[in-house]
Amino acid sequence: MADFFGAFPRHVVAPLWAAKDRSPYLRLLRELERTQYLTGEEIRELQLAKLRILVEYAYTHTPFYRERLTRTGYRPGDCFTLADYAGLPALTKQDIQEHLDALRTREMPRDKLIANLTGGSTGSPLKFYHDPLRLESRKAATWRHNQWAGYRIGDKAGVLWGMPRDINAKPSLKATIRKRLLDRTLVLDTSSITEEKMREFHAQLQRFRPRVILAYANSLYLFARFLDQAGLTPPPLVGIITSAEILFPEYRQTIERVFEAPVFDRYGCREVSIIASECAEHQGMHINAENILLEIERPAGNQQPDAPGEIIITDLENRGLPFLRYRVEDMGRLLEGPCACGRGLPRLELAAGRTTEFLVSPSGKLVSGAALTVLLVAQTPGVRQAQLVQERQDELQIRVVRDDNIGFDEQIMRRKVFEFFGEQMKISFEYPDAIPRTASGKYRFSISRVTPEFLRSPHAHGN
Ligand SMILES: [Zn+2]
C-alpha cells in the first residue's frame, strides 16, 4: 500500500518547518542535486574556489592556523593550487585534542558555536565545534545521499544505531511532533541487543513498514543472521543504508539475501558528517565533494593516481573549527573514470578502516562496539585512545592511551562499563603508549572472542 503520509511531510511539512526554523537546508539540497551532475573539472574548480576562501578565513580567525599557515609561507589572497595545498601539514587528532581553543574561530563568540563529541573511528575521543550554518549543509548533504538509496524526506525508516541518550531523553512536544511527521523512525538500540529485542524489533518493523533501513553495518549483519536462523521474513524495503563500520563482502551478501533489497554503503564521521556514499551503480562511493575535499596521501613508493593511501579530509564548509587536511585515520583509494550514473562527483573505495566487533555482557546481551566509541570513550575524560578486548564473557580488558594533560579516572570508566555490561563484568586496565594498527592498516577498537549463545549453531559464522 502506498505510504500517503510519506508524501505529505515531504511536500508540505518539511518546507514549512524549514521556513519556520529559517533553515536553508532545502535550498542547499536543491543546489547539491544540481551540482552533483557538474563535470569532474567543474567540481574541482568549485572546490578550489571554496578552499581559497576557507584557508583565508582560517588564517584570519584562528590562532592555530595563523601560525601554521604563516610557517608554510602562505599570505592572504594567495592563489594557491590544489597541489600547493597538499604541502600543508595534516591536522591530527592529537592537534585537536591539544589545541582545541586555538583552532576555534574568533569570528563568532564561543557560545554561538555548536560543540560536538566523537569517540572517533579509532577510539580516540575528540571535542570540536561547528558553526550553526554547517549543520544545515550537513543535513542537506545527508538527504542528497539518502535519496540515492530511495530514502526521501518524510519516508519511514528502520534504524539500528547506538544512541541511547537520543532515544531515552524525554523529548519535547515539538520534537515529538517533528519526529512523527519528519523523522518517522523506528529504532533498535544497538548498544543493548538481546535475541528477545531482535524478535520484538522484527514484529514492530512488520507493523511499521519502513521504506528503508539505516544501520551500523555490523548490527544489521547480526540482525540478518538472526532473522535467517529464526526463519523470520523481513518487511519489503526499497533500500538499505549501512554506515559507521566496514561493510565486508560477506556482510553485504548476507544482508541483501535476507532482506532482498540493495545495500548502499556509506562513509562518514561525526567531525565532518557524510564523506561518501554509493549510488545505484555500487561501484565505489561518490564523495560529497561540494562540502568535502578528500585527498589520498599515497606512500612514497607508489604515486599512481589510484594507489591506496591515508584519507585526508578538508571540510569546505565548517567555519566553527576549520578542519584543514584532517587525518581521519582511514585508508582508501580514488577510482578512475566516470560513473555510469552520470554524476561528476569523484569516487572513493575504502581500503581499510575501523573495525568494531560486538562485545557480550555476562548476561548474554550484545553491545555494539561502534556505539561504545561514542557512548563510552568520548565521554570519559583523559582518554587519548582506547581499545576493548574480550577473551571471556565475564572479563573485559580495557587498553587506554592516557592524555597526560587531563587526568584519567578508572572509576568513571568502570561505572560506564557497568551501565552497558552489568556489574558482573570483571574489568582490567592496561596503559600502553600507543595502540598499533593491524598489518592491513586497520584500527580495531573492540575485539571479542565470545560468541553469544543464539549464534552458536553449525551455520553461524565466527568462533
Ligand atoms: Zn554513480
Coordinates of N, CA, C and O and ligand atoms in Angstrom, one line a residue, residues 279 281 286 339-343 347, ligand 1:
C279 N 26.1 5.1 -5.1 CA 24.9 5.4 -5.9 C 24.4 4.0 -6.4 O 24.9 3.0 -6.0
E281 N 24.8 2.4 -8.9 CA 25.8 1.5 -9.6 C 26.6 0.7 -8.7 O 27.2 -0.3 -9.1
H286 N 30.5 7.8 -4.2 CA 30.7 9.2 -4.6 C 31.0 10.1 -3.4 O 30.3 10.1 -2.4
C339 N 31.4 7.6 -13.6 CA 30.5 6.6 -13.2 C 29.3 6.5 -14.1 O 28.9 7.5 -14.7
A340 N 28.7 5.3 -14.3 CA 27.6 5.2 -15.3 C 26.4 5.9 -14.9 O 25.5 6.2 -15.7
C341 N 26.3 6.4 -13.6 CA 25.1 7.2 -13.2 C 25.1 8.6 -13.7 O 24.1 9.3 -13.6
G342 N 26.3 9.1 -14.3 CA 26.3 10.4 -14.8 C 26.8 11.5 -13.8 O 27.0 12.6 -14.2
R343 N 26.9 11.1 -12.6 CA 27.4 12.2 -11.6 C 28.9 12.4 -11.8 O 29.6 11.5 -12.0
R347 N 35.0 9.3 -7.0 CA 34.6 8.1 -6.3 C 35.8 7.6 -5.4 O 36.9 7.6 -5.9
Ligands
ZN1 ZN 27.4 6.8 -9.7

